[in-house]
mmCIF file of C-alpha atoms in Angstrom:
data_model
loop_
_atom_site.group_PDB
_atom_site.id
_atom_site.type_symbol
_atom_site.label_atom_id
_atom_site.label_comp_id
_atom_site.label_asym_id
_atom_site.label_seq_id
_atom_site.Cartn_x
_atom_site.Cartn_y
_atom_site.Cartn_z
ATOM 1 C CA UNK J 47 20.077 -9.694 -7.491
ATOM 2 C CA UNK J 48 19.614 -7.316 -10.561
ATOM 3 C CA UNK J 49 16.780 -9.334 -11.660
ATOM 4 C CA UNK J 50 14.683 -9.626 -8.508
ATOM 5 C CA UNK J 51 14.542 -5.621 -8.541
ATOM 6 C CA UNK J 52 14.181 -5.299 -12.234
ATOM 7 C CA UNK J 53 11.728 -8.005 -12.309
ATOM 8 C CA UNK J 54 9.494 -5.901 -9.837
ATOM 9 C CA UNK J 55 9.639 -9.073 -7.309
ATOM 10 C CA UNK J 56 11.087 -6.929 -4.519
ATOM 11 C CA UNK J 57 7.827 -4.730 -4.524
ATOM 12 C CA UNK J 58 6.074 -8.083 -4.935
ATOM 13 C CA UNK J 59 8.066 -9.256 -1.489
ATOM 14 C CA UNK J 60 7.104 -5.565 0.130
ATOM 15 C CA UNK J 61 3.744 -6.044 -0.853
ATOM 16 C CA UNK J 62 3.323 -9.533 1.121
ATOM 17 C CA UNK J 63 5.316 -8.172 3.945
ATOM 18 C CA UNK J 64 2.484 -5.283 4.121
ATOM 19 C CA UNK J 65 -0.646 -7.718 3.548
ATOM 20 C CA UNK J 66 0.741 -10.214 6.761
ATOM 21 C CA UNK J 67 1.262 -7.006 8.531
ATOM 22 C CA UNK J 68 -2.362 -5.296 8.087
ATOM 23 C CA UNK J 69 -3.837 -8.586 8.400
ATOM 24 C CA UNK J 70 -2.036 -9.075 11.987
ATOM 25 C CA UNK J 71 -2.974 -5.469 12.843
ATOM 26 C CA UNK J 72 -6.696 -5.881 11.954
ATOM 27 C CA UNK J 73 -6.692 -9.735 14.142
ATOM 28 C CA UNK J 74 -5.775 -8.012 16.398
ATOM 29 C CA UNK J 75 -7.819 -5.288 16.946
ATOM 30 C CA UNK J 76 -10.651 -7.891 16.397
ATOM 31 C CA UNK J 77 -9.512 -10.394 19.356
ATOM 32 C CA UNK J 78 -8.475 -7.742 21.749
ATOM 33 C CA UNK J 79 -10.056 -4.450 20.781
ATOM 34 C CA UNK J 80 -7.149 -2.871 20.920
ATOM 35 C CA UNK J 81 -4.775 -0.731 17.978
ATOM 36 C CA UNK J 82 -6.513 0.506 15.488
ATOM 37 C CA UNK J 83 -9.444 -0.294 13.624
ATOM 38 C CA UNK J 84 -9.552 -1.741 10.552
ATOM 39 C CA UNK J 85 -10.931 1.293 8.936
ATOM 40 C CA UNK J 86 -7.352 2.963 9.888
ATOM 41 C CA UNK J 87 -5.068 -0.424 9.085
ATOM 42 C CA UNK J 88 -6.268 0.214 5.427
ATOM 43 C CA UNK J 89 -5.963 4.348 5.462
ATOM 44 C CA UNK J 90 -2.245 3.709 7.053
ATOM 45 C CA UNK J 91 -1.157 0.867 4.437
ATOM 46 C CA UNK J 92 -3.271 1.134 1.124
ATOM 47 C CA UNK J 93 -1.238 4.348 -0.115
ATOM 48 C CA UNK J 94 1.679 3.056 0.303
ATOM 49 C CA UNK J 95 0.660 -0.022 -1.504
ATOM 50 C CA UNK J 96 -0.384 1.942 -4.445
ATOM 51 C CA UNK J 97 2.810 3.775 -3.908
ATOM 52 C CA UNK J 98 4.707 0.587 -4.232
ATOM 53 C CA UNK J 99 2.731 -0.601 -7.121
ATOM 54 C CA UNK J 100 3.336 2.492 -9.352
ATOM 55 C CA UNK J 101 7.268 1.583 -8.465
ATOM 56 C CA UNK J 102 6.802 -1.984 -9.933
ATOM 57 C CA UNK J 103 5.342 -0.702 -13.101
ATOM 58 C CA UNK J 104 8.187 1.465 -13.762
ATOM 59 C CA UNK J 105 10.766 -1.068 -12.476
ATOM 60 C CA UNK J 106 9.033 -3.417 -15.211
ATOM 61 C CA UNK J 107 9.112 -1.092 -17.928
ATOM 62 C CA UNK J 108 5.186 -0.463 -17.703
ATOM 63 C CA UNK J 109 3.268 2.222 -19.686
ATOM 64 C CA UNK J 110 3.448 5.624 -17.825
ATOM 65 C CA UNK J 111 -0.461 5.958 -17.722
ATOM 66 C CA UNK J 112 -0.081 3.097 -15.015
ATOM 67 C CA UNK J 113 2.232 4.618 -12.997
ATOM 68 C CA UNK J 114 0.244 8.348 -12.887
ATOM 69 C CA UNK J 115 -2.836 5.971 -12.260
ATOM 70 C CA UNK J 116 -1.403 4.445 -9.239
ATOM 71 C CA UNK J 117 0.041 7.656 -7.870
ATOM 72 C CA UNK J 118 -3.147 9.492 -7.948
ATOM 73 C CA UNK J 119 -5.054 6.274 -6.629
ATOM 74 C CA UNK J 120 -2.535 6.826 -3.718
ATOM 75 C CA UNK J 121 -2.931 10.863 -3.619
ATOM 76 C CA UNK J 122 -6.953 10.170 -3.568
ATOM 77 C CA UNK J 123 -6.689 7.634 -0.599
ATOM 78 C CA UNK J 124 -4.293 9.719 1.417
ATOM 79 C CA UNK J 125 -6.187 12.724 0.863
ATOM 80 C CA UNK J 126 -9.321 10.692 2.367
ATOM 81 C CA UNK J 127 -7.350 9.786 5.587
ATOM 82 C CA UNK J 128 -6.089 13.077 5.524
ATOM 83 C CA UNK J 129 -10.033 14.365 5.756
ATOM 84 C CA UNK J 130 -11.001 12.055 7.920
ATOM 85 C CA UNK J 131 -8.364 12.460 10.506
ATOM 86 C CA UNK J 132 -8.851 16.886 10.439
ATOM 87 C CA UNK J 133 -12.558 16.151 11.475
#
């Protein structure tokens, strides 16, 4: 069980769960026009996915100029939705 966390495989797990989910959640909103749109699917679940992906790189042992790059990728798309949803 160590190695599955160390190995960064549990965020790879999360991130699969979180692709089937936002690809349910945009189907569907496209067969039933209902939920949210897909513009909002991928506000709600991309910074959390670069969240996630800064946590593998330091679970792996990755440079720190990866893991700042994925937390301010996640900070910048946030912020967006953040803009978007004050308007």
């Amino acid at each position: 069980m160590t190695a599955f966390f160390t190995s960064g495989q549990v965020v790879d797990l999360i991130l699969v769960l979180m692709a089937l989910e936002g690809g349910w959640l945009m189907g569907y909103h496209q067969r039933t026009g209902r939920g949210l749109p897909v513009p909002a699917v991928l506000a709600l679940l991309l910074p959390g996915a670069a969240l996630l992906l800064a946590l593998r790189v330091a679970l792996t042992g990755g440079a720190w100029v990866w893991i700042t790059f994925w937390l301010i990728v996640s900070l910048a798309i946030h912020l967006l939705d953040l803009r978007n949803r004050l308007r």
